[in-house]
């Protein structure tokens, strides 16, 4: 069942759900996005994704709710309504079933933001999360939009390299991989909240200048239905961290950005996901010499 055509069609559905997370999951509409019959769609979705449409949407909403509890002062009732629950009691039961703790306790004691705040009293949070790394330096920059070839990966972020290999091999076959190819990735989930085997990532490689979806080499690339094009970046502001060292430092850097810098900055993150830019390759660079940029979109101030 796991054919390239099915993967491409399911990827369309996953992107659609992520972009319409506040809408009620309509099997008719989703099956139309996937070009499957409604009768077969939910079975195909469950078989390939590992959970039903309803469970997938419920999990993403609850994970978003956990982030809101950690990163904002929105009331729990407002968070519950935003997650699609008509009552605080129903939301609390669902939240506890997923996270093993009530929303109020998660915010008060168990949420990662509160843990970070407790541990950061008196000195920068970053030292507690990664004592051998200096505090983060955040810059505000724009990032010109660019087209990238993209492959979706689901699983532990540390195990994503086969997805990169697949995308690089496909690009190289079509003569699209050059010394100027730009590598980046969109990480959709927070491993503090989402089970690591369900974390979603899009691995991306830039197209050569002047290449479009109508270029023959790009059309040939897209014959592999796992691969699609998307735009990375915009001319809006981004909070940017340059991380020098092994990739194990990235997660602490995210934590420091979201739980220390943002609350003090007077800025708010935009709804669009951020992305990481990889300035060198772990295949040819020692871990201590790796350079990575973290770009988080900001609402216009």
PDB file of C-alpha atoms in Angstrom:
ATOM      1  CA  UNK A   1       0.000   0.000   0.000  1.00  0.00           C
ATOM      2  CA  UNK A   2       2.878   2.375   0.775  1.00  0.00           C
ATOM      3  CA  UNK A   3       3.432   3.444  -2.832  1.00  0.00           C
ATOM      4  CA  UNK A   4       4.912   6.804  -3.900  1.00  0.00           C
ATOM      5  CA  UNK A   5       1.495   7.903  -5.188  1.00  0.00           C
ATOM      6  CA  UNK A   6      -0.168   7.114  -1.861  1.00  0.00           C
ATOM      7  CA  UNK A   7       2.563   8.919   0.085  1.00  0.00           C
ATOM      8  CA  UNK A   8       2.196  12.023  -2.059  1.00  0.00           C
ATOM      9  CA  UNK A   9      -1.567  12.060  -1.584  1.00  0.00           C
ATOM     10  CA  UNK A  10      -1.322  11.485   2.166  1.00  0.00           C
ATOM     11  CA  UNK A  11       1.281  14.258   2.415  1.00  0.00           C
ATOM     12  CA  UNK A  12      -1.248  16.616   0.832  1.00  0.00           C
ATOM     13  CA  UNK A  13      -3.787  15.630   3.478  1.00  0.00           C
ATOM     14  CA  UNK A  14      -1.316  16.075   6.358  1.00  0.00           C
ATOM     15  CA  UNK A  15      -0.389  19.546   5.113  1.00  0.00           C
ATOM     16  CA  UNK A  16      -4.085  20.385   4.694  1.00  0.00           C
ATOM     17  CA  UNK A  17      -4.888  19.295   8.261  1.00  0.00           C
ATOM     18  CA  UNK A  18      -1.949  21.267   9.666  1.00  0.00           C
ATOM     19  CA  UNK A  19      -3.170  24.386   7.832  1.00  0.00           C
ATOM     20  CA  UNK A  20      -6.805  23.878   8.949  1.00  0.00           C
ATOM     21  CA  UNK A  21      -6.290  22.540  12.453  1.00  0.00           C
ATOM     22  CA  UNK A  22      -9.170  24.585  13.873  1.00  0.00           C
ATOM     23  CA  UNK A  23     -11.648  23.140  11.382  1.00  0.00           C
ATOM     24  CA  UNK A  24     -13.655  20.006  12.090  1.00  0.00           C
ATOM     25  CA  UNK A  25     -12.081  17.059  10.248  1.00  0.00           C
ATOM     26  CA  UNK A  26     -14.409  16.399   7.306  1.00  0.00           C
ATOM     27  CA  UNK A  27     -13.716  12.993   5.779  1.00  0.00           C
ATOM     28  CA  UNK A  28     -15.413  13.989   2.533  1.00  0.00           C
ATOM     29  CA  UNK A  29     -13.178  17.046   2.154  1.00  0.00           C
ATOM     30  CA  UNK A  30     -10.013  15.218   3.221  1.00  0.00           C
ATOM     31  CA  UNK A  31     -10.697  12.297   0.911  1.00  0.00           C
ATOM     32  CA  UNK A  32     -11.129  14.803  -1.922  1.00  0.00           C
ATOM     33  CA  UNK A  33      -7.741  16.349  -1.089  1.00  0.00           C
ATOM     34  CA  UNK A  34      -6.211  12.865  -1.246  1.00  0.00           C
ATOM     35  CA  UNK A  35      -8.238  11.807  -4.311  1.00  0.00           C
ATOM     36  CA  UNK A  36      -9.397   8.663  -2.512  1.00  0.00           C
ATOM     37  CA  UNK A  37     -12.966   7.502  -2.126  1.00  0.00           C
ATOM     38  CA  UNK A  38     -14.429   8.417   1.284  1.00  0.00           C
ATOM     39  CA  UNK A  39     -15.059   4.746   1.935  1.00  0.00           C
ATOM     40  CA  UNK A  40     -11.390   3.813   1.620  1.00  0.00           C
ATOM     41  CA  UNK A  41      -9.795   7.053   2.773  1.00  0.00           C
ATOM     42  CA  UNK A  42      -9.971   6.621   6.552  1.00  0.00           C
ATOM     43  CA  UNK A  43      -8.627   3.064   6.294  1.00  0.00           C
ATOM     44  CA  UNK A  44      -5.719   4.186   4.116  1.00  0.00           C
ATOM     45  CA  UNK A  45      -5.010   7.130   6.437  1.00  0.00           C
ATOM     46  CA  UNK A  46      -4.998   4.940   9.550  1.00  0.00           C
ATOM     47  CA  UNK A  47      -2.801   2.316   7.921  1.00  0.00           C
ATOM     48  CA  UNK A  48      -0.195   4.801   6.682  1.00  0.00           C
ATOM     49  CA  UNK A  49      -0.229   7.383   9.498  1.00  0.00           C
ATOM     50  CA  UNK A  50      -0.752   4.955  12.362  1.00  0.00           C
ATOM     51  CA  UNK A  51      -3.813   6.647  13.850  1.00  0.00           C
ATOM     52  CA  UNK A  52      -7.249   7.746  12.688  1.00  0.00           C
ATOM     53  CA  UNK A  53      -7.934  11.216  11.304  1.00  0.00           C
ATOM     54  CA  UNK A  54      -9.830  12.097  14.480  1.00  0.00           C
ATOM     55  CA  UNK A  55      -6.998  10.848  16.711  1.00  0.00           C
ATOM     56  CA  UNK A  56      -4.397  12.684  14.614  1.00  0.00           C
ATOM     57  CA  UNK A  57      -6.315  15.984  14.793  1.00  0.00           C
ATOM     58  CA  UNK A  58      -7.049  15.512  18.513  1.00  0.00           C
ATOM     59  CA  UNK A  59      -3.379  14.838  19.263  1.00  0.00           C
ATOM     60  CA  UNK A  60      -2.159  17.885  17.313  1.00  0.00           C
ATOM     61  CA  UNK A  61      -4.718  20.117  19.022  1.00  0.00           C
ATOM     62  CA  UNK A  62      -3.760  18.843  22.472  1.00  0.00           C
ATOM     63  CA  UNK A  63      -0.054  19.293  21.697  1.00  0.00           C
ATOM     64  CA  UNK A  64      -0.774  22.850  20.587  1.00  0.00           C
ATOM     65  CA  UNK A  65      -2.761  23.345  23.806  1.00  0.00           C
ATOM     66  CA  UNK A  66       0.217  22.142  25.849  1.00  0.00           C
ATOM     67  CA  UNK A  67       2.417  24.693  24.095  1.00  0.00           C
ATOM     68  CA  UNK A  68      -0.128  27.437  24.842  1.00  0.00           C
ATOM     69  CA  UNK A  69      -0.224  26.455  28.506  1.00  0.00           C
ATOM     70  CA  UNK A  70       3.565  26.615  28.644  1.00  0.00           C
ATOM     71  CA  UNK A  71       4.202  29.717  26.571  1.00  0.00           C
ATOM     72  CA  UNK A  72       1.260  32.030  27.245  1.00  0.00           C
ATOM     73  CA  UNK A  73      -0.963  33.357  30.007  1.00  0.00           C
ATOM     74  CA  UNK A  74      -4.176  32.477  28.145  1.00  0.00           C
ATOM     75  CA  UNK A  75      -6.719  30.981  30.533  1.00  0.00           C
ATOM     76  CA  UNK A  76      -7.167  27.224  30.557  1.00  0.00           C
ATOM     77  CA  UNK A  77     -10.791  27.681  29.491  1.00  0.00           C
ATOM     78  CA  UNK A  78      -9.676  29.672  26.436  1.00  0.00           C
ATOM     79  CA  UNK A  79      -7.091  27.000  25.619  1.00  0.00           C
ATOM     80  CA  UNK A  80      -9.798  24.339  25.926  1.00  0.00           C
ATOM     81  CA  UNK A  81     -12.125  26.189  23.552  1.00  0.00           C
ATOM     82  CA  UNK A  82      -9.297  26.720  21.048  1.00  0.00           C
ATOM     83  CA  UNK A  83      -8.616  22.982  21.163  1.00  0.00           C
ATOM     84  CA  UNK A  84     -12.228  22.280  20.191  1.00  0.00           C
ATOM     85  CA  UNK A  85     -13.667  21.291  23.577  1.00  0.00           C
ATOM     86  CA  UNK A  86     -17.031  22.628  24.750  1.00  0.00           C
ATOM     87  CA  UNK A  87     -16.251  22.212  28.434  1.00  0.00           C
ATOM     88  CA  UNK A  88     -13.226  22.503  30.662  1.00  0.00           C
ATOM     89  CA  UNK A  89     -14.036  19.097  32.140  1.00  0.00           C
ATOM     90  CA  UNK A  90     -13.919  17.347  28.759  1.00  0.00           C
ATOM     91  CA  UNK A  91     -10.665  19.114  27.879  1.00  0.00           C
ATOM     92  CA  UNK A  92      -9.105  18.206  31.226  1.00  0.00           C
ATOM     93  CA  UNK A  93      -9.974  14.529  30.776  1.00  0.00           C
ATOM     94  CA  UNK A  94      -8.529  14.438  27.262  1.00  0.00           C
ATOM     95  CA  UNK A  95      -5.418  16.371  28.310  1.00  0.00           C
ATOM     96  CA  UNK A  96      -4.804  14.067  31.251  1.00  0.00           C
ATOM     97  CA  UNK A  97      -5.255  10.993  29.044  1.00  0.00           C
ATOM     98  CA  UNK A  98      -2.525  12.247  26.719  1.00  0.00           C
ATOM     99  CA  UNK A  99      -0.087  13.911  29.127  1.00  0.00           C
ATOM    100  CA  UNK A 100      -0.853  12.044  32.395  1.00  0.00           C
ATOM    101  CA  UNK A 101      -1.450  15.300  34.243  1.00  0.00           C
ATOM    102  CA  UNK A 102      -4.252  17.875  34.450  1.00  0.00           C
ATOM    103  CA  UNK A 103      -3.832  21.140  32.492  1.00  0.00           C
ATOM    104  CA  UNK A 104      -3.624  23.214  35.673  1.00  0.00           C
ATOM    105  CA  UNK A 105      -0.847  21.026  37.075  1.00  0.00           C
ATOM    106  CA  UNK A 106       0.948  21.023  33.723  1.00  0.00           C
ATOM    107  CA  UNK A 107       0.979  24.812  33.713  1.00  0.00           C
ATOM    108  CA  UNK A 108       1.823  25.117  37.413  1.00  0.00           C
ATOM    109  CA  UNK A 109       4.411  22.385  37.843  1.00  0.00           C
ATOM    110  CA  UNK A 110       4.988  20.101  34.913  1.00  0.00           C
ATOM    111  CA  UNK A 111       4.978  22.282  31.828  1.00  0.00           C
ATOM    112  CA  UNK A 112       8.436  22.849  30.340  1.00  0.00           C
ATOM    113  CA  UNK A 113       8.121  26.628  30.615  1.00  0.00           C
ATOM    114  CA  UNK A 114       7.473  26.463  34.335  1.00  0.00           C
ATOM    115  CA  UNK A 115      10.335  24.003  34.795  1.00  0.00           C
ATOM    116  CA  UNK A 116      12.583  26.374  32.895  1.00  0.00           C
ATOM    117  CA  UNK A 117      11.450  29.341  34.966  1.00  0.00           C
ATOM    118  CA  UNK A 118      12.101  27.495  38.213  1.00  0.00           C
ATOM    119  CA  UNK A 119      15.546  26.381  37.114  1.00  0.00           C
ATOM    120  CA  UNK A 120      16.549  29.780  35.735  1.00  0.00           C
ATOM    121  CA  UNK A 121      16.147  31.805  38.922  1.00  0.00           C
ATOM    122  CA  UNK A 122      19.224  33.968  39.383  1.00  0.00           C
ATOM    123  CA  UNK A 123      21.076  33.101  36.178  1.00  0.00           C
ATOM    124  CA  UNK A 124      20.446  32.537  32.471  1.00  0.00           C
ATOM    125  CA  UNK A 125      18.292  29.540  31.621  1.00  0.00           C
ATOM    126  CA  UNK A 126      20.717  28.427  28.915  1.00  0.00           C
ATOM    127  CA  UNK A 127      23.387  27.518  31.468  1.00  0.00           C
ATOM    128  CA  UNK A 128      21.027  25.031  33.106  1.00  0.00           C
ATOM    129  CA  UNK A 129      19.971  23.473  29.824  1.00  0.00           C
ATOM    130  CA  UNK A 130      23.461  23.221  28.352  1.00  0.00           C
ATOM    131  CA  UNK A 131      26.113  24.364  30.847  1.00  0.00           C
ATOM    132  CA  UNK A 132      28.979  24.186  28.323  1.00  0.00           C
ATOM    133  CA  UNK A 133      27.365  26.641  25.876  1.00  0.00           C
ATOM    134  CA  UNK A 134      27.307  30.435  26.252  1.00  0.00           C
ATOM    135  CA  UNK A 135      23.946  32.242  26.456  1.00  0.00           C
ATOM    136  CA  UNK A 136      22.172  32.694  23.141  1.00  0.00           C
ATOM    137  CA  UNK A 137      22.586  35.809  21.046  1.00  0.00           C
ATOM    138  CA  UNK A 138      19.351  36.526  19.157  1.00  0.00           C
ATOM    139  CA  UNK A 139      19.333  38.763  16.091  1.00  0.00           C
ATOM    140  CA  UNK A 140      16.351  40.081  14.116  1.00  0.00           C
ATOM    141  CA  UNK A 141      16.684  39.462  10.370  1.00  0.00           C
ATOM    142  CA  UNK A 142      14.630  38.911   7.252  1.00  0.00           C
ATOM    143  CA  UNK A 143      15.064  35.910   4.962  1.00  0.00           C
ATOM    144  CA  UNK A 144      14.295  36.273   1.261  1.00  0.00           C
ATOM    145  CA  UNK A 145      11.760  33.657   0.087  1.00  0.00           C
ATOM    146  CA  UNK A 146      13.232  30.760  -1.861  1.00  0.00           C
ATOM    147  CA  UNK A 147      11.904  27.607  -3.516  1.00  0.00           C
ATOM    148  CA  UNK A 148      13.143  24.333  -2.062  1.00  0.00           C
ATOM    149  CA  UNK A 149      12.664  20.663  -2.888  1.00  0.00           C
ATOM    150  CA  UNK A 150      11.127  18.972   0.140  1.00  0.00           C
ATOM    151  CA  UNK A 151      10.723  15.483   1.574  1.00  0.00           C
ATOM    152  CA  UNK A 152       8.537  14.771   4.602  1.00  0.00           C
ATOM    153  CA  UNK A 153       9.963  12.712   7.472  1.00  0.00           C
ATOM    154  CA  UNK A 154       8.232  11.442  10.624  1.00  0.00           C
ATOM    155  CA  UNK A 155      10.204  10.076  13.562  1.00  0.00           C
ATOM    156  CA  UNK A 156      13.019  11.022  15.956  1.00  0.00           C
ATOM    157  CA  UNK A 157      14.761  14.121  14.646  1.00  0.00           C
ATOM    158  CA  UNK A 158      18.143  12.524  15.315  1.00  0.00           C
ATOM    159  CA  UNK A 159      17.319   9.723  12.859  1.00  0.00           C
ATOM    160  CA  UNK A 160      16.339  11.862   9.868  1.00  0.00           C
ATOM    161  CA  UNK A 161      19.529  11.389   7.813  1.00  0.00           C
ATOM    162  CA  UNK A 162      18.057   8.705   5.475  1.00  0.00           C
ATOM    163  CA  UNK A 163      15.494  11.303   4.376  1.00  0.00           C
ATOM    164  CA  UNK A 164      18.331  13.692   3.522  1.00  0.00           C
ATOM    165  CA  UNK A 165      20.132  10.942   1.607  1.00  0.00           C
ATOM    166  CA  UNK A 166      17.008  10.199  -0.412  1.00  0.00           C
ATOM    167  CA  UNK A 167      16.463  13.856  -1.298  1.00  0.00           C
ATOM    168  CA  UNK A 168      20.137  14.492  -2.096  1.00  0.00           C
ATOM    169  CA  UNK A 169      20.332  11.427  -4.346  1.00  0.00           C
ATOM    170  CA  UNK A 170      17.222  12.495  -6.249  1.00  0.00           C
ATOM    171  CA  UNK A 171      18.565  16.044  -6.657  1.00  0.00           C
ATOM    172  CA  UNK A 172      21.963  14.773  -7.797  1.00  0.00           C
ATOM    173  CA  UNK A 173      20.412  12.462 -10.391  1.00  0.00           C
ATOM    174  CA  UNK A 174      18.741  15.474 -12.007  1.00  0.00           C
ATOM    175  CA  UNK A 175      21.848  17.671 -11.813  1.00  0.00           C
ATOM    176  CA  UNK A 176      20.218  19.948  -9.251  1.00  0.00           C
ATOM    177  CA  UNK A 177      22.730  19.391  -6.442  1.00  0.00           C
ATOM    178  CA  UNK A 178      25.544  21.968  -6.620  1.00  0.00           C
ATOM    179  CA  UNK A 179      28.173  23.443  -4.312  1.00  0.00           C
ATOM    180  CA  UNK A 180      25.724  26.293  -3.658  1.00  0.00           C
ATOM    181  CA  UNK A 181      22.812  24.065  -2.642  1.00  0.00           C
ATOM    182  CA  UNK A 182      21.245  25.374   0.542  1.00  0.00           C
ATOM    183  CA  UNK A 183      20.091  22.855   3.187  1.00  0.00           C
ATOM    184  CA  UNK A 184      17.330  23.634   5.660  1.00  0.00           C
ATOM    185  CA  UNK A 185      14.519  21.871   7.511  1.00  0.00           C
ATOM    186  CA  UNK A 186      11.138  22.668   9.011  1.00  0.00           C
ATOM    187  CA  UNK A 187      10.549  20.942  12.356  1.00  0.00           C
ATOM    188  CA  UNK A 188       6.822  20.932  13.104  1.00  0.00           C
ATOM    189  CA  UNK A 189       6.841  19.481  16.610  1.00  0.00           C
ATOM    190  CA  UNK A 190       8.368  20.035  20.029  1.00  0.00           C
ATOM    191  CA  UNK A 191       9.966  16.792  21.319  1.00  0.00           C
ATOM    192  CA  UNK A 192       9.154  17.961  24.859  1.00  0.00           C
ATOM    193  CA  UNK A 193       5.488  17.434  23.969  1.00  0.00           C
ATOM    194  CA  UNK A 194       5.103  15.212  20.905  1.00  0.00           C
ATOM    195  CA  UNK A 195       6.156  11.535  21.117  1.00  0.00           C
ATOM    196  CA  UNK A 196       9.496  11.352  19.309  1.00  0.00           C
ATOM    197  CA  UNK A 197       8.255   8.721  16.861  1.00  0.00           C
ATOM    198  CA  UNK A 198       5.525  11.133  15.731  1.00  0.00           C
ATOM    199  CA  UNK A 199       7.655  14.280  15.328  1.00  0.00           C
ATOM    200  CA  UNK A 200       7.229  15.767  11.854  1.00  0.00           C
ATOM    201  CA  UNK A 201      10.002  17.308   9.777  1.00  0.00           C
ATOM    202  CA  UNK A 202      10.340  18.566   6.219  1.00  0.00           C
ATOM    203  CA  UNK A 203      13.920  18.265   4.920  1.00  0.00           C
ATOM    204  CA  UNK A 204      14.635  20.816   2.198  1.00  0.00           C
ATOM    205  CA  UNK A 205      17.289  21.558  -0.432  1.00  0.00           C
ATOM    206  CA  UNK A 206      17.305  24.745  -2.468  1.00  0.00           C
ATOM    207  CA  UNK A 207      16.801  24.743  -6.220  1.00  0.00           C
ATOM    208  CA  UNK A 208      19.541  26.354  -8.346  1.00  0.00           C
ATOM    209  CA  UNK A 209      18.859  30.004  -9.261  1.00  0.00           C
ATOM    210  CA  UNK A 210      16.314  30.374 -12.034  1.00  0.00           C
ATOM    211  CA  UNK A 211      14.888  26.883 -11.610  1.00  0.00           C
ATOM    212  CA  UNK A 212      11.098  26.596 -11.312  1.00  0.00           C
ATOM    213  CA  UNK A 213       8.496  23.847 -11.244  1.00  0.00           C
ATOM    214  CA  UNK A 214       8.383  24.100 -15.043  1.00  0.00           C
ATOM    215  CA  UNK A 215      12.104  23.413 -15.511  1.00  0.00           C
ATOM    216  CA  UNK A 216      12.632  19.978 -17.063  1.00  0.00           C
ATOM    217  CA  UNK A 217      15.053  18.793 -14.353  1.00  0.00           C
ATOM    218  CA  UNK A 218      12.630  19.887 -11.629  1.00  0.00           C
ATOM    219  CA  UNK A 219       9.701  18.207 -13.370  1.00  0.00           C
ATOM    220  CA  UNK A 220      11.759  15.021 -13.513  1.00  0.00           C
ATOM    221  CA  UNK A 221      12.624  15.391  -9.819  1.00  0.00           C
ATOM    222  CA  UNK A 222       8.944  15.643  -8.937  1.00  0.00           C
ATOM    223  CA  UNK A 223       8.255  12.327 -10.632  1.00  0.00           C
ATOM    224  CA  UNK A 224       9.287  10.938  -7.254  1.00  0.00           C
ATOM    225  CA  UNK A 225       5.949  11.586  -5.581  1.00  0.00           C
ATOM    226  CA  UNK A 226       7.516  11.779  -2.139  1.00  0.00           C
ATOM    227  CA  UNK A 227       9.166  15.050  -3.178  1.00  0.00           C
ATOM    228  CA  UNK A 228       7.344  18.363  -3.519  1.00  0.00           C
ATOM    229  CA  UNK A 229       8.206  22.057  -3.714  1.00  0.00           C
ATOM    230  CA  UNK A 230       7.574  24.677  -1.063  1.00  0.00           C
ATOM    231  CA  UNK A 231       8.743  28.182  -0.218  1.00  0.00           C
ATOM    232  CA  UNK A 232      11.052  28.809   2.727  1.00  0.00           C
ATOM    233  CA  UNK A 233      11.356  32.280   4.214  1.00  0.00           C
ATOM    234  CA  UNK A 234       9.596  35.613   3.821  1.00  0.00           C
ATOM    235  CA  UNK A 235      10.517  39.262   4.049  1.00  0.00           C
ATOM    236  CA  UNK A 236       9.050  39.435   7.558  1.00  0.00           C
ATOM    237  CA  UNK A 237      11.185  39.557  10.697  1.00  0.00           C
ATOM    238  CA  UNK A 238      12.788  36.418  12.104  1.00  0.00           C
ATOM    239  CA  UNK A 239      14.398  35.810  15.462  1.00  0.00           C
ATOM    240  CA  UNK A 240      17.682  34.154  14.510  1.00  0.00           C
ATOM    241  CA  UNK A 241      20.096  32.143  16.635  1.00  0.00           C
ATOM    242  CA  UNK A 242      23.429  30.923  15.301  1.00  0.00           C
ATOM    243  CA  UNK A 243      24.362  27.683  17.065  1.00  0.00           C
ATOM    244  CA  UNK A 244      27.986  26.573  16.835  1.00  0.00           C
ATOM    245  CA  UNK A 245      28.544  22.964  17.833  1.00  0.00           C
ATOM    246  CA  UNK A 246      26.798  19.590  17.768  1.00  0.00           C
ATOM    247  CA  UNK A 247      23.120  19.277  16.932  1.00  0.00           C
ATOM    248  CA  UNK A 248      22.441  18.286  20.547  1.00  0.00           C
ATOM    249  CA  UNK A 249      22.678  22.025  21.308  1.00  0.00           C
ATOM    250  CA  UNK A 250      19.727  22.904  19.060  1.00  0.00           C
ATOM    251  CA  UNK A 251      16.963  21.828  21.413  1.00  0.00           C
ATOM    252  CA  UNK A 252      18.361  23.813  24.371  1.00  0.00           C
ATOM    253  CA  UNK A 253      18.676  26.806  22.036  1.00  0.00           C
ATOM    254  CA  UNK A 254      15.002  26.510  21.089  1.00  0.00           C
ATOM    255  CA  UNK A 255      14.082  26.304  24.749  1.00  0.00           C
ATOM    256  CA  UNK A 256      16.091  29.379  25.588  1.00  0.00           C
ATOM    257  CA  UNK A 257      14.562  31.308  22.689  1.00  0.00           C
ATOM    258  CA  UNK A 258      10.968  30.410  23.482  1.00  0.00           C
ATOM    259  CA  UNK A 259      11.119  30.427  27.258  1.00  0.00           C
ATOM    260  CA  UNK A 260      13.595  33.196  27.963  1.00  0.00           C
ATOM    261  CA  UNK A 261      14.194  35.537  25.030  1.00  0.00           C
ATOM    262  CA  UNK A 262      10.671  35.794  23.581  1.00  0.00           C
ATOM    263  CA  UNK A 263       8.882  36.708  26.835  1.00  0.00           C
ATOM    264  CA  UNK A 264      11.431  39.479  27.416  1.00  0.00           C
ATOM    265  CA  UNK A 265      11.610  40.714  23.812  1.00  0.00           C
ATOM    266  CA  UNK A 266       8.220  42.348  23.431  1.00  0.00           C
ATOM    267  CA  UNK A 267       7.730  40.306  20.242  1.00  0.00           C
ATOM    268  CA  UNK A 268       5.452  37.353  19.517  1.00  0.00           C
ATOM    269  CA  UNK A 269       6.028  34.378  17.216  1.00  0.00           C
ATOM    270  CA  UNK A 270       3.994  34.144  14.028  1.00  0.00           C
ATOM    271  CA  UNK A 271       1.808  31.109  13.341  1.00  0.00           C
ATOM    272  CA  UNK A 272       4.091  29.862  10.567  1.00  0.00           C
ATOM    273  CA  UNK A 273       6.654  27.234  11.586  1.00  0.00           C
ATOM    274  CA  UNK A 274      10.271  28.254  11.823  1.00  0.00           C
ATOM    275  CA  UNK A 275      13.132  26.485  10.121  1.00  0.00           C
ATOM    276  CA  UNK A 276      16.759  25.520  10.582  1.00  0.00           C
ATOM    277  CA  UNK A 277      19.555  26.344   8.142  1.00  0.00           C
ATOM    278  CA  UNK A 278      22.583  24.041   7.994  1.00  0.00           C
ATOM    279  CA  UNK A 279      25.682  25.952   6.941  1.00  0.00           C
ATOM    280  CA  UNK A 280      27.897  22.861   6.782  1.00  0.00           C
ATOM    281  CA  UNK A 281      27.436  19.099   6.634  1.00  0.00           C
ATOM    282  CA  UNK A 282      27.777  16.604   9.497  1.00  0.00           C
ATOM    283  CA  UNK A 283      29.250  14.196   6.942  1.00  0.00           C
ATOM    284  CA  UNK A 284      32.328  16.372   6.421  1.00  0.00           C
ATOM    285  CA  UNK A 285      32.443  18.468   9.602  1.00  0.00           C
ATOM    286  CA  UNK A 286      33.392  17.581  13.163  1.00  0.00           C
ATOM    287  CA  UNK A 287      30.440  17.992  15.574  1.00  0.00           C
ATOM    288  CA  UNK A 288      32.098  20.845  17.446  1.00  0.00           C
ATOM    289  CA  UNK A 289      32.486  22.767  14.160  1.00  0.00           C
ATOM    290  CA  UNK A 290      28.896  22.450  12.920  1.00  0.00           C
ATOM    291  CA  UNK A 291      27.080  25.738  12.265  1.00  0.00           C
ATOM    292  CA  UNK A 292      23.292  25.936  12.328  1.00  0.00           C
ATOM    293  CA  UNK A 293      20.878  28.852  12.117  1.00  0.00           C
ATOM    294  CA  UNK A 294      17.484  28.744  13.835  1.00  0.00           C
ATOM    295  CA  UNK A 295      14.917  31.079  12.240  1.00  0.00           C
ATOM    296  CA  UNK A 296      11.622  31.753  14.079  1.00  0.00           C
ATOM    297  CA  UNK A 297       9.086  34.040  12.316  1.00  0.00           C
ATOM    298  CA  UNK A 298       7.811  37.004  14.312  1.00  0.00           C
ATOM    299  CA  UNK A 299       4.623  38.994  14.083  1.00  0.00           C
ATOM    300  CA  UNK A 300       5.308  42.469  12.794  1.00  0.00           C
ATOM    301  CA  UNK A 301       6.106  44.714  15.720  1.00  0.00           C
TER     302      UNK A 301
END
